[in-house]
Amino acid sequence: MGKGKSKYTCSECGHESHGWMGRCPGCGAWNTLVEEPVVTRPLTGRGNWALAAPPQTTSGNSPVIKLSQVPAEDQPRLSSKLSELDRVLGGGYVRGSLVLIGGDPGIGKSTLL
């Protein structure tokens, strides 16, 4: 449980509020907001993402292989119509891939995009 945070829920319509009010803004009923504690997970370690369960694989453990042992697959490429960019990308964009454009300030990343 968190640091004593509460929410107020209307017993008539279910409207939730962070503070108590005499009249429910949802249905207009008087004195129907009931205080309830807000349950939160404590932040420990490196944040909430670190507390999540690891992703499950269907095939079990995969063997670790060197990058040089990964088979190269020839994929159809889409031209960017910019010869230098196509050269850097190995012939153009691969459908479904992601390209990260990085570099020093002022070298033309935004202009390129």
PDB file of N, CA and C in Angstrom:
ATOM      1  N   MET A   1       0.846  -1.176   0.000  1.00  0.00           N
ATOM      2  CA  MET A   1       0.000   0.000   0.000  1.00  0.00           C
ATOM      3  C   MET A   1       0.887   1.232   0.000  1.00  0.00           C
ATOM      4  N   GLY A   2       0.432   2.299  -0.647  1.00  0.00           N
ATOM      5  CA  GLY A   2       1.209   3.522  -0.768  1.00  0.00           C
ATOM      6  C   GLY A   2       1.229   4.334   0.501  1.00  0.00           C
ATOM      7  N   LYS A   3       1.433   5.630   0.370  1.00  0.00           N
ATOM      8  CA  LYS A   3       1.552   6.532   1.512  1.00  0.00           C
ATOM      9  C   LYS A   3       0.198   7.031   1.971  1.00  0.00           C
ATOM     10  N   GLY A   4      -0.766   6.184   2.177  1.00  0.00           N
ATOM     11  CA  GLY A   4      -2.061   6.606   2.678  1.00  0.00           C
ATOM     12  C   GLY A   4      -2.894   7.356   1.660  1.00  0.00           C
ATOM     13  N   LYS A   5      -2.672   7.126   0.368  1.00  0.00           N
ATOM     14  CA  LYS A   5      -3.486   7.794  -0.642  1.00  0.00           C
ATOM     15  C   LYS A   5      -4.859   7.157  -0.676  1.00  0.00           C
ATOM     16  N   SER A   6      -5.844   7.974  -0.979  1.00  0.00           N
ATOM     17  CA  SER A   6      -7.219   7.492  -1.010  1.00  0.00           C
ATOM     18  C   SER A   6      -7.909   7.973  -2.270  1.00  0.00           C
ATOM     19  N   LYS A   7      -8.961   7.249  -2.620  1.00  0.00           N
ATOM     20  CA  LYS A   7      -9.861   7.706  -3.669  1.00  0.00           C
ATOM     21  C   LYS A   7     -11.262   7.629  -3.084  1.00  0.00           C
ATOM     22  N   TYR A   8     -12.156   8.380  -3.655  1.00  0.00           N
ATOM     23  CA  TYR A   8     -13.530   8.432  -3.170  1.00  0.00           C
ATOM     24  C   TYR A   8     -14.443   7.946  -4.284  1.00  0.00           C
ATOM     25  N   THR A   9     -15.243   6.939  -3.990  1.00  0.00           N
ATOM     26  CA  THR A   9     -16.125   6.331  -4.976  1.00  0.00           C
ATOM     27  C   THR A   9     -17.571   6.526  -4.555  1.00  0.00           C
ATOM     28  N   CYS A  10     -18.392   6.940  -5.504  1.00  0.00           N
ATOM     29  CA  CYS A  10     -19.816   7.146  -5.230  1.00  0.00           C
ATOM     30  C   CYS A  10     -20.497   5.784  -5.105  1.00  0.00           C
ATOM     31  N   SER A  11     -21.244   5.592  -4.030  1.00  0.00           N
ATOM     32  CA  SER A  11     -21.944   4.323  -3.810  1.00  0.00           C
ATOM     33  C   SER A  11     -23.178   4.199  -4.705  1.00  0.00           C
ATOM     34  N   GLU A  12     -23.587   5.285  -5.354  1.00  0.00           N
ATOM     35  CA  GLU A  12     -24.758   5.252  -6.233  1.00  0.00           C
ATOM     36  C   GLU A  12     -24.380   4.964  -7.690  1.00  0.00           C
ATOM     37  N   CYS A  13     -23.386   5.698  -8.210  1.00  0.00           N
ATOM     38  CA  CYS A  13     -23.074   5.568  -9.643  1.00  0.00           C
ATOM     39  C   CYS A  13     -21.671   5.057  -9.930  1.00  0.00           C
ATOM     40  N   GLY A  14     -20.782   4.974  -8.920  1.00  0.00           N
ATOM     41  CA  GLY A  14     -19.432   4.476  -9.121  1.00  0.00           C
ATOM     42  C   GLY A  14     -18.426   5.525  -9.556  1.00  0.00           C
ATOM     43  N   HIS A  15     -18.831   6.789  -9.642  1.00  0.00           N
ATOM     44  CA  HIS A  15     -17.911   7.863 -10.030  1.00  0.00           C
ATOM     45  C   HIS A  15     -16.758   7.921  -9.030  1.00  0.00           C
ATOM     46  N   GLU A  16     -15.514   8.076  -9.541  1.00  0.00           N
ATOM     47  CA  GLU A  16     -14.344   8.163  -8.673  1.00  0.00           C
ATOM     48  C   GLU A  16     -13.802   9.579  -8.647  1.00  0.00           C
ATOM     49  N   SER A  17     -13.340   9.995  -7.470  1.00  0.00           N
ATOM     50  CA  SER A  17     -12.785  11.324  -7.280  1.00  0.00           C
ATOM     51  C   SER A  17     -11.566  11.212  -6.374  1.00  0.00           C
ATOM     52  N   HIS A  18     -10.625  12.136  -6.505  1.00  0.00           N
ATOM     53  CA  HIS A  18      -9.437  12.131  -5.656  1.00  0.00           C
ATOM     54  C   HIS A  18      -9.667  12.837  -4.332  1.00  0.00           C
ATOM     55  N   GLY A  19     -10.735  13.585  -4.239  1.00  0.00           N
ATOM     56  CA  GLY A  19     -11.046  14.285  -2.997  1.00  0.00           C
ATOM     57  C   GLY A  19     -12.516  14.143  -2.654  1.00  0.00           C
ATOM     58  N   TRP A  20     -12.823  14.276  -1.378  1.00  0.00           N
ATOM     59  CA  TRP A  20     -14.213  14.131  -0.941  1.00  0.00           C
ATOM     60  C   TRP A  20     -14.995  15.361  -1.343  1.00  0.00           C
ATOM     61  N   MET A  21     -16.215  15.170  -1.789  1.00  0.00           N
ATOM     62  CA  MET A  21     -17.136  16.261  -2.119  1.00  0.00           C
ATOM     63  C   MET A  21     -18.468  15.902  -1.498  1.00  0.00           C
ATOM     64  N   GLY A  22     -19.217  16.881  -1.127  1.00  0.00           N
ATOM     65  CA  GLY A  22     -20.528  16.625  -0.537  1.00  0.00           C
ATOM     66  C   GLY A  22     -21.505  16.060  -1.547  1.00  0.00           C
ATOM     67  N   ARG A  23     -21.361  16.490  -2.798  1.00  0.00           N
ATOM     68  CA  ARG A  23     -22.277  16.041  -3.853  1.00  0.00           C
ATOM     69  C   ARG A  23     -21.485  15.361  -4.962  1.00  0.00           C
ATOM     70  N   CYS A  24     -21.934  14.204  -5.405  1.00  0.00           N
ATOM     71  CA  CYS A  24     -21.251  13.452  -6.463  1.00  0.00           C
ATOM     72  C   CYS A  24     -21.386  14.186  -7.791  1.00  0.00           C
ATOM     73  N   PRO A  25     -20.268  14.469  -8.476  1.00  0.00           N
ATOM     74  CA  PRO A  25     -20.354  15.131  -9.771  1.00  0.00           C
ATOM     75  C   PRO A  25     -20.959  14.229 -10.860  1.00  0.00           C
ATOM     76  N   GLY A  26     -20.953  12.917 -10.635  1.00  0.00           N
ATOM     77  CA  GLY A  26     -21.476  11.992 -11.626  1.00  0.00           C
ATOM     78  C   GLY A  26     -22.989  11.927 -11.659  1.00  0.00           C
ATOM     79  N   CYS A  27     -23.594  11.747 -10.480  1.00  0.00           N
ATOM     80  CA  CYS A  27     -25.050  11.556 -10.447  1.00  0.00           C
ATOM     81  C   CYS A  27     -25.784  12.639  -9.659  1.00  0.00           C
ATOM     82  N   GLY A  28     -25.046  13.468  -8.926  1.00  0.00           N
ATOM     83  CA  GLY A  28     -25.672  14.552  -8.181  1.00  0.00           C
ATOM     84  C   GLY A  28     -26.195  14.151  -6.807  1.00  0.00           C
ATOM     85  N   ALA A  29     -25.977  12.902  -6.387  1.00  0.00           N
ATOM     86  CA  ALA A  29     -26.459  12.457  -5.073  1.00  0.00           C
ATOM     87  C   ALA A  29     -25.589  13.060  -3.976  1.00  0.00           C
ATOM     88  N   TRP A  30     -26.206  13.334  -2.835  1.00  0.00           N
ATOM     89  CA  TRP A  30     -25.511  13.947  -1.718  1.00  0.00           C
ATOM     90  C   TRP A  30     -24.964  12.872  -0.775  1.00  0.00           C
ATOM     91  N   ASN A  31     -23.735  13.118  -0.233  1.00  0.00           N
ATOM     92  CA  ASN A  31     -23.083  12.295   0.782  1.00  0.00           C
ATOM     93  C   ASN A  31     -22.998  10.816   0.397  1.00  0.00           C
ATOM     94  N   THR A  32     -22.656  10.527  -0.846  1.00  0.00           N
ATOM     95  CA  THR A  32     -22.538   9.139  -1.293  1.00  0.00           C
ATOM     96  C   THR A  32     -21.097   8.742  -1.605  1.00  0.00           C
ATOM     97  N   LEU A  33     -20.135   9.663  -1.478  1.00  0.00           N
ATOM     98  CA  LEU A  33     -18.734   9.342  -1.760  1.00  0.00           C
ATOM     99  C   LEU A  33     -18.116   8.622  -0.566  1.00  0.00           C
ATOM    100  N   VAL A  34     -17.581   7.418  -0.827  1.00  0.00           N
ATOM    101  CA  VAL A  34     -16.997   6.589   0.217  1.00  0.00           C
ATOM    102  C   VAL A  34     -15.498   6.506  -0.015  1.00  0.00           C
ATOM    103  N   GLU A  35     -14.716   6.740   1.049  1.00  0.00           N
ATOM    104  CA  GLU A  35     -13.257   6.709   0.934  1.00  0.00           C
ATOM    105  C   GLU A  35     -12.760   5.266   0.833  1.00  0.00           C
ATOM    106  N   GLU A  36     -11.821   5.037  -0.119  1.00  0.00           N
ATOM    107  CA  GLU A  36     -11.196   3.732  -0.296  1.00  0.00           C
ATOM    108  C   GLU A  36      -9.696   3.940  -0.443  1.00  0.00           C
ATOM    109  N   PRO A  37      -8.876   3.058   0.130  1.00  0.00           N
ATOM    110  CA  PRO A  37      -7.424   3.203  -0.046  1.00  0.00           C
ATOM    111  C   PRO A  37      -7.016   2.848  -1.468  1.00  0.00           C
ATOM    112  N   VAL A  38      -5.995   3.548  -1.959  1.00  0.00           N
ATOM    113  CA  VAL A  38      -5.447   3.258  -3.279  1.00  0.00           C
ATOM    114  C   VAL A  38      -4.275   2.316  -3.080  1.00  0.00           C
ATOM    115  N   VAL A  39      -4.329   1.145  -3.710  1.00  0.00           N
ATOM    116  CA  VAL A  39      -3.264   0.159  -3.589  1.00  0.00           C
ATOM    117  C   VAL A  39      -2.256   0.405  -4.700  1.00  0.00           C
ATOM    118  N   THR A  40      -1.000   0.646  -4.308  1.00  0.00           N
ATOM    119  CA  THR A  40       0.069   0.865  -5.281  1.00  0.00           C
ATOM    120  C   THR A  40       1.215  -0.073  -4.977  1.00  0.00           C
ATOM    121  N   ARG A  41       1.978  -0.398  -6.021  1.00  0.00           N
ATOM    122  CA  ARG A  41       3.164  -1.222  -5.834  1.00  0.00           C
ATOM    123  C   ARG A  41       4.314  -0.319  -5.428  1.00  0.00           C
ATOM    124  N   PRO A  42       5.105  -0.734  -4.456  1.00  0.00           N
ATOM    125  CA  PRO A  42       6.246   0.100  -4.064  1.00  0.00           C
ATOM    126  C   PRO A  42       7.301   0.122  -5.156  1.00  0.00           C
ATOM    127  N   LEU A  43       7.924   1.289  -5.327  1.00  0.00           N
ATOM    128  CA  LEU A  43       9.000   1.423  -6.303  1.00  0.00           C
ATOM    129  C   LEU A  43      10.291   0.982  -5.633  1.00  0.00           C
ATOM    130  N   THR A  44      10.835  -0.122  -6.086  1.00  0.00           N
ATOM    131  CA  THR A  44      12.101  -0.618  -5.569  1.00  0.00           C
ATOM    132  C   THR A  44      12.986  -0.960  -6.738  1.00  0.00           C
ATOM    133  N   GLY A  45      14.241  -1.121  -6.470  1.00  0.00           N
ATOM    134  CA  GLY A  45      15.168  -1.498  -7.532  1.00  0.00           C
ATOM    135  C   GLY A  45      15.259  -0.405  -8.574  1.00  0.00           C
ATOM    136  N   ARG A  46      15.070  -0.784  -9.833  1.00  0.00           N
ATOM    137  CA  ARG A  46      15.231   0.157 -10.937  1.00  0.00           C
ATOM    138  C   ARG A  46      13.895   0.655 -11.457  1.00  0.00           C
ATOM    139  N   GLY A  47      12.827   0.493 -10.720  1.00  0.00           N
ATOM    140  CA  GLY A  47      11.527   0.971 -11.168  1.00  0.00           C
ATOM    141  C   GLY A  47      10.570  -0.176 -11.402  1.00  0.00           C
ATOM    142  N   ASN A  48       9.340   0.141 -11.759  1.00  0.00           N
ATOM    143  CA  ASN A  48       8.319  -0.881 -11.939  1.00  0.00           C
ATOM    144  C   ASN A  48       8.641  -1.866 -13.044  1.00  0.00           C
ATOM    145  N   TRP A  49       9.307  -1.424 -14.102  1.00  0.00           N
ATOM    146  CA  TRP A  49       9.594  -2.333 -15.204  1.00  0.00           C
ATOM    147  C   TRP A  49      10.486  -3.468 -14.738  1.00  0.00           C
ATOM    148  N   ALA A  50      11.323  -3.226 -13.716  1.00  0.00           N
ATOM    149  CA  ALA A  50      12.216  -4.269 -13.218  1.00  0.00           C
ATOM    150  C   ALA A  50      11.449  -5.332 -12.432  1.00  0.00           C
ATOM    151  N   LEU A  51      10.243  -5.008 -11.960  1.00  0.00           N
ATOM    152  CA  LEU A  51       9.449  -5.956 -11.185  1.00  0.00           C
ATOM    153  C   LEU A  51       8.606  -6.856 -12.071  1.00  0.00           C
ATOM    154  N   ALA A  52       8.511  -6.539 -13.358  1.00  0.00           N
ATOM    155  CA  ALA A  52       7.673  -7.323 -14.261  1.00  0.00           C
ATOM    156  C   ALA A  52       8.281  -8.701 -14.482  1.00  0.00           C
ATOM    157  N   ALA A  53       7.418  -9.662 -14.761  1.00  0.00           N
ATOM    158  CA  ALA A  53       7.886 -11.017 -15.030  1.00  0.00           C
ATOM    159  C   ALA A  53       8.645 -11.050 -16.343  1.00  0.00           C
ATOM    160  N   PRO A  54       9.695 -11.855 -16.434  1.00  0.00           N
ATOM    161  CA  PRO A  54      10.439 -11.933 -17.690  1.00  0.00           C
ATOM    162  C   PRO A  54       9.582 -12.554 -18.777  1.00  0.00           C
ATOM    163  N   PRO A  55       9.838 -12.187 -20.038  1.00  0.00           N
ATOM    164  CA  PRO A  55       9.044 -12.759 -21.127  1.00  0.00           C
ATOM    165  C   PRO A  55       9.264 -14.264 -21.212  1.00  0.00           C
ATOM    166  N   GLN A  56       8.194 -14.970 -21.516  1.00  0.00           N
ATOM    167  CA  GLN A  56       8.256 -16.422 -21.628  1.00  0.00           C
ATOM    168  C   GLN A  56       8.488 -16.806 -23.081  1.00  0.00           C
ATOM    169  N   THR A  57       9.339 -17.791 -23.310  1.00  0.00           N
ATOM    170  CA  THR A  57       9.556 -18.297 -24.651  1.00  0.00           C
ATOM    171  C   THR A  57       8.872 -19.646 -24.783  1.00  0.00           C
ATOM    172  N   THR A  58       8.407 -19.945 -25.963  1.00  0.00           N
ATOM    173  CA  THR A  58       7.707 -21.205 -26.177  1.00  0.00           C
ATOM    174  C   THR A  58       8.673 -22.349 -26.429  1.00  0.00           C
ATOM    175  N   SER A  59       9.866 -22.052 -26.896  1.00  0.00           N
ATOM    176  CA  SER A  59      10.802 -23.117 -27.234  1.00  0.00           C
ATOM    177  C   SER A  59      11.798 -23.402 -26.123  1.00  0.00           C
ATOM    178  N   GLY A  60      11.678 -22.766 -24.986  1.00  0.00           N
ATOM    179  CA  GLY A  60      12.641 -22.976 -23.911  1.00  0.00           C
ATOM    180  C   GLY A  60      13.856 -22.097 -24.098  1.00  0.00           C
ATOM    181  N   ASN A  61      15.005 -22.619 -23.723  1.00  0.00           N
ATOM    182  CA  ASN A  61      16.247 -21.856 -23.827  1.00  0.00           C
ATOM    183  C   ASN A  61      16.814 -21.959 -25.231  1.00  0.00           C
ATOM    184  N   SER A  62      17.194 -20.826 -25.797  1.00  0.00           N
ATOM    185  CA  SER A  62      17.824 -20.800 -27.110  1.00  0.00           C
ATOM    186  C   SER A  62      19.328 -20.781 -26.914  1.00  0.00           C
ATOM    187  N   PRO A  63      20.069 -21.465 -27.771  1.00  0.00           N
ATOM    188  CA  PRO A  63      21.523 -21.447 -27.620  1.00  0.00           C
ATOM    189  C   PRO A  63      22.085 -20.081 -27.993  1.00  0.00           C
ATOM    190  N   VAL A  64      23.147 -19.694 -27.329  1.00  0.00           N
ATOM    191  CA  VAL A  64      23.825 -18.441 -27.634  1.00  0.00           C
ATOM    192  C   VAL A  64      24.804 -18.724 -28.759  1.00  0.00           C
ATOM    193  N   ILE A  65      24.736 -17.909 -29.821  1.00  0.00           N
ATOM    194  CA  ILE A  65      25.652 -18.081 -30.940  1.00  0.00           C
ATOM    195  C   ILE A  65      26.343 -16.763 -31.237  1.00  0.00           C
ATOM    196  N   LYS A  66      27.503 -16.847 -31.849  1.00  0.00           N
ATOM    197  CA  LYS A  66      28.252 -15.652 -32.218  1.00  0.00           C
ATOM    198  C   LYS A  66      27.572 -14.964 -33.380  1.00  0.00           C
ATOM    199  N   LEU A  67      27.729 -13.651 -33.455  1.00  0.00           N
ATOM    200  CA  LEU A  67      27.135 -12.880 -34.539  1.00  0.00           C
ATOM    201  C   LEU A  67      27.640 -13.367 -35.895  1.00  0.00           C
ATOM    202  N   SER A  68      28.901 -13.775 -35.946  1.00  0.00           N
ATOM    203  CA  SER A  68      29.464 -14.259 -37.215  1.00  0.00           C
ATOM    204  C   SER A  68      28.825 -15.577 -37.656  1.00  0.00           C
ATOM    205  N   GLN A  69      28.149 -16.278 -36.738  1.00  0.00           N
ATOM    206  CA  GLN A  69      27.507 -17.549 -37.071  1.00  0.00           C
ATOM    207  C   GLN A  69      26.037 -17.391 -37.461  1.00  0.00           C
ATOM    208  N   VAL A  70      25.497 -16.177 -37.359  1.00  0.00           N
ATOM    209  CA  VAL A  70      24.111 -15.934 -37.750  1.00  0.00           C
ATOM    210  C   VAL A  70      24.033 -15.960 -39.265  1.00  0.00           C
ATOM    211  N   PRO A  71      23.150 -16.774 -39.830  1.00  0.00           N
ATOM    212  CA  PRO A  71      23.093 -16.848 -41.293  1.00  0.00           C
ATOM    213  C   PRO A  71      22.567 -15.551 -41.898  1.00  0.00           C
ATOM    214  N   ALA A  72      23.231 -15.094 -42.939  1.00  0.00           N
ATOM    215  CA  ALA A  72      22.809 -13.876 -43.636  1.00  0.00           C
ATOM    216  C   ALA A  72      21.693 -14.233 -44.604  1.00  0.00           C
ATOM    217  N   GLU A  73      20.620 -13.500 -44.539  1.00  0.00           N
ATOM    218  CA  GLU A  73      19.498 -13.727 -45.444  1.00  0.00           C
ATOM    219  C   GLU A  73      19.387 -12.534 -46.378  1.00  0.00           C
ATOM    220  N   ASP A  74      19.246 -12.804 -47.629  1.00  0.00           N
ATOM    221  CA  ASP A  74      19.093 -11.738 -48.608  1.00  0.00           C
ATOM    222  C   ASP A  74      17.628 -11.305 -48.610  1.00  0.00           C
ATOM    223  N   GLN A  75      17.386 -10.070 -48.201  1.00  0.00           N
ATOM    224  CA  GLN A  75      16.036  -9.532 -48.125  1.00  0.00           C
ATOM    225  C   GLN A  75      15.825  -8.512 -49.242  1.00  0.00           C
ATOM    226  N   PRO A  76      14.627  -8.459 -49.808  1.00  0.00           N
ATOM    227  CA  PRO A  76      14.360  -7.409 -50.791  1.00  0.00           C
ATOM    228  C   PRO A  76      14.458  -6.033 -50.134  1.00  0.00           C
ATOM    229  N   ARG A  77      15.029  -5.091 -50.824  1.00  0.00           N
ATOM    230  CA  ARG A  77      15.258  -3.749 -50.274  1.00  0.00           C
ATOM    231  C   ARG A  77      14.464  -2.709 -51.055  1.00  0.00           C
ATOM    232  N   LEU A  78      14.039  -1.680 -50.319  1.00  0.00           N
ATOM    233  CA  LEU A  78      13.318  -0.560 -50.923  1.00  0.00           C
ATOM    234  C   LEU A  78      14.270   0.630 -51.009  1.00  0.00           C
ATOM    235  N   SER A  79      14.424   1.198 -52.166  1.00  0.00           N
ATOM    236  CA  SER A  79      15.339   2.317 -52.342  1.00  0.00           C
ATOM    237  C   SER A  79      14.784   3.578 -51.683  1.00  0.00           C
ATOM    238  N   SER A  80      15.686   4.331 -51.067  1.00  0.00           N
ATOM    239  CA  SER A  80      15.306   5.613 -50.479  1.00  0.00           C
ATOM    240  C   SER A  80      15.427   6.741 -51.490  1.00  0.00           C
ATOM    241  N   LYS A  81      15.932   6.436 -52.657  1.00  0.00           N
ATOM    242  CA  LYS A  81      16.206   7.404 -53.730  1.00  0.00           C
ATOM    243  C   LYS A  81      17.377   8.320 -53.381  1.00  0.00           C
ATOM    244  N   LEU A  82      18.098   8.003 -52.281  1.00  0.00           N
ATOM    245  CA  LEU A  82      19.318   8.715 -51.901  1.00  0.00           C
ATOM    246  C   LEU A  82      20.443   7.689 -51.937  1.00  0.00           C
ATOM    247  N   SER A  83      21.336   7.791 -52.908  1.00  0.00           N
ATOM    248  CA  SER A  83      22.348   6.754 -53.130  1.00  0.00           C
ATOM    249  C   SER A  83      23.227   6.504 -51.911  1.00  0.00           C
ATOM    250  N   GLU A  84      23.641   7.566 -51.208  1.00  0.00           N
ATOM    251  CA  GLU A  84      24.506   7.390 -50.035  1.00  0.00           C
ATOM    252  C   GLU A  84      23.753   6.675 -48.905  1.00  0.00           C
ATOM    253  N   LEU A  85      22.492   7.037 -48.682  1.00  0.00           N
ATOM    254  CA  LEU A  85      21.714   6.373 -47.639  1.00  0.00           C
ATOM    255  C   LEU A  85      21.486   4.915 -47.998  1.00  0.00           C
ATOM    256  N   ASP A  86      21.168   4.643 -49.250  1.00  0.00           N
ATOM    257  CA  ASP A  86      21.006   3.255 -49.683  1.00  0.00           C
ATOM    258  C   ASP A  86      22.297   2.462 -49.479  1.00  0.00           C
ATOM    259  N   ARG A  87      23.445   3.088 -49.747  1.00  0.00           N
ATOM    260  CA  ARG A  87      24.728   2.415 -49.560  1.00  0.00           C
ATOM    261  C   ARG A  87      24.955   2.065 -48.097  1.00  0.00           C
ATOM    262  N   VAL A  88      24.675   3.019 -47.199  1.00  0.00           N
ATOM    263  CA  VAL A  88      24.869   2.790 -45.769  1.00  0.00           C
ATOM    264  C   VAL A  88      23.915   1.710 -45.253  1.00  0.00           C
ATOM    265  N   LEU A  89      22.714   1.645 -45.807  1.00  0.00           N
ATOM    266  CA  LEU A  89      21.721   0.661 -45.370  1.00  0.00           C
ATOM    267  C   LEU A  89      21.895  -0.691 -46.067  1.00  0.00           C
ATOM    268  N   GLY A  90      22.937  -0.847 -46.851  1.00  0.00           N
ATOM    269  CA  GLY A  90      23.172  -2.123 -47.505  1.00  0.00           C
ATOM    270  C   GLY A  90      22.328  -2.345 -48.743  1.00  0.00           C
ATOM    271  N   GLY A  91      21.863  -1.264 -49.354  1.00  0.00           N
ATOM    272  CA  GLY A  91      21.073  -1.383 -50.569  1.00  0.00           C
ATOM    273  C   GLY A  91      19.689  -0.775 -50.456  1.00  0.00           C
ATOM    274  N   GLY A  92      19.308  -0.290 -49.291  1.00  0.00           N
ATOM    275  CA  GLY A  92      17.997   0.332 -49.091  1.00  0.00           C
ATOM    276  C   GLY A  92      17.336  -0.186 -47.825  1.00  0.00           C
ATOM    277  N   TYR A  93      16.109   0.232 -47.641  1.00  0.00           N
ATOM    278  CA  TYR A  93      15.349  -0.174 -46.458  1.00  0.00           C
ATOM    279  C   TYR A  93      14.887  -1.621 -46.593  1.00  0.00           C
ATOM    280  N   VAL A  94      14.860  -2.347 -45.476  1.00  0.00           N
ATOM    281  CA  VAL A  94      14.262  -3.679 -45.439  1.00  0.00           C
ATOM    282  C   VAL A  94      12.871  -3.512 -44.845  1.00  0.00           C
ATOM    283  N   ARG A  95      11.855  -4.054 -45.530  1.00  0.00           N
ATOM    284  CA  ARG A  95      10.473  -3.919 -45.063  1.00  0.00           C
ATOM    285  C   ARG A  95      10.352  -4.486 -43.648  1.00  0.00           C
ATOM    286  N   GLY A  96       9.736  -3.693 -42.743  1.00  0.00           N
ATOM    287  CA  GLY A  96       9.537  -4.116 -41.359  1.00  0.00           C
ATOM    288  C   GLY A  96      10.726  -3.843 -40.453  1.00  0.00           C
ATOM    289  N   SER A  97      11.770  -3.218 -40.976  1.00  0.00           N
ATOM    290  CA  SER A  97      12.950  -2.937 -40.157  1.00  0.00           C
ATOM    291  C   SER A  97      12.865  -1.536 -39.553  1.00  0.00           C
ATOM    292  N   LEU A  98      13.771  -1.262 -38.657  1.00  0.00           N
ATOM    293  CA  LEU A  98      13.856   0.041 -38.006  1.00  0.00           C
ATOM    294  C   LEU A  98      15.257   0.579 -38.233  1.00  0.00           C
ATOM    295  N   VAL A  99      15.359   1.840 -38.594  1.00  0.00           N
ATOM    296  CA  VAL A  99      16.655   2.471 -38.825  1.00  0.00           C
ATOM    297  C   VAL A  99      16.802   3.617 -37.838  1.00  0.00           C
ATOM    298  N   LEU A 100      17.861   3.574 -37.051  1.00  0.00           N
ATOM    299  CA  LEU A 100      18.150   4.630 -36.091  1.00  0.00           C
ATOM    300  C   LEU A 100      19.133   5.604 -36.719  1.00  0.00           C
ATOM    301  N   ILE A 101      18.739   6.867 -36.787  1.00  0.00           N
ATOM    302  CA  ILE A 101      19.603   7.902 -37.354  1.00  0.00           C
ATOM    303  C   ILE A 101      20.207   8.669 -36.186  1.00  0.00           C
ATOM    304  N   GLY A 102      21.517   8.633 -36.053  1.00  0.00           N
ATOM    305  CA  GLY A 102      22.197   9.313 -34.955  1.00  0.00           C
ATOM    306  C   GLY A 102      23.410  10.055 -35.453  1.00  0.00           C
ATOM    307  N   GLY A 103      23.909  10.970 -34.641  1.00  0.00           N
ATOM    308  CA  GLY A 103      25.114  11.708 -35.013  1.00  0.00           C
ATOM    309  C   GLY A 103      25.219  13.005 -34.245  1.00  0.00           C
ATOM    310  N   ASP A 104      26.282  13.725 -34.503  1.00  0.00           N
ATOM    311  CA  ASP A 104      26.540  14.996 -33.833  1.00  0.00           C
ATOM    312  C   ASP A 104      25.500  16.038 -34.225  1.00  0.00           C
ATOM    313  N   PRO A 105      25.296  17.046 -33.363  1.00  0.00           N
ATOM    314  CA  PRO A 105      24.361  18.119 -33.704  1.00  0.00           C
ATOM    315  C   PRO A 105      24.819  18.860 -34.958  1.00  0.00           C
ATOM    316  N   GLY A 106      23.852  19.187 -35.807  1.00  0.00           N
ATOM    317  CA  GLY A 106      24.143  20.012 -36.966  1.00  0.00           C
ATOM    318  C   GLY A 106      24.635  19.277 -38.194  1.00  0.00           C
ATOM    319  N   ILE A 107      24.599  17.947 -38.211  1.00  0.00           N
ATOM    320  CA  ILE A 107      25.113  17.242 -39.394  1.00  0.00           C
ATOM    321  C   ILE A 107      24.020  16.906 -40.419  1.00  0.00           C
ATOM    322  N   GLY A 108      22.756  17.245 -40.116  1.00  0.00           N
ATOM    323  CA  GLY A 108      21.704  17.082 -41.102  1.00  0.00           C
ATOM    324  C   GLY A 108      20.740  15.930 -40.868  1.00  0.00           C
ATOM    325  N   LYS A 109      20.650  15.439 -39.631  1.00  0.00           N
ATOM    326  CA  LYS A 109      19.719  14.337 -39.340  1.00  0.00           C
ATOM    327  C   LYS A 109      18.288  14.752 -39.634  1.00  0.00           C
ATOM    328  N   SER A 110      17.873  15.894 -39.136  1.00  0.00           N
ATOM    329  CA  SER A 110      16.496  16.355 -39.350  1.00  0.00           C
ATOM    330  C   SER A 110      16.249  16.671 -40.813  1.00  0.00           C
ATOM    331  N   THR A 111      17.233  17.242 -41.489  1.00  0.00           N
ATOM    332  CA  THR A 111      17.088  17.536 -42.912  1.00  0.00           C
ATOM    333  C   THR A 111      16.905  16.255 -43.703  1.00  0.00           C
ATOM    334  N   LEU A 112      17.664  15.236 -43.361  1.00  0.00           N
ATOM    335  CA  LEU A 112      17.558  13.947 -44.022  1.00  0.00           C
ATOM    336  C   LEU A 112      16.181  13.345 -43.807  1.00  0.00           C
ATOM    337  N   LEU A 113      15.680  13.416 -42.589  1.00  0.00           N
ATOM    338  CA  LEU A 113      14.382  12.822 -42.293  1.00  0.00           C
ATOM    339  C   LEU A 113      13.254  13.663 -42.856  1.00  0.00           C
TER     340      LEU A 113
END
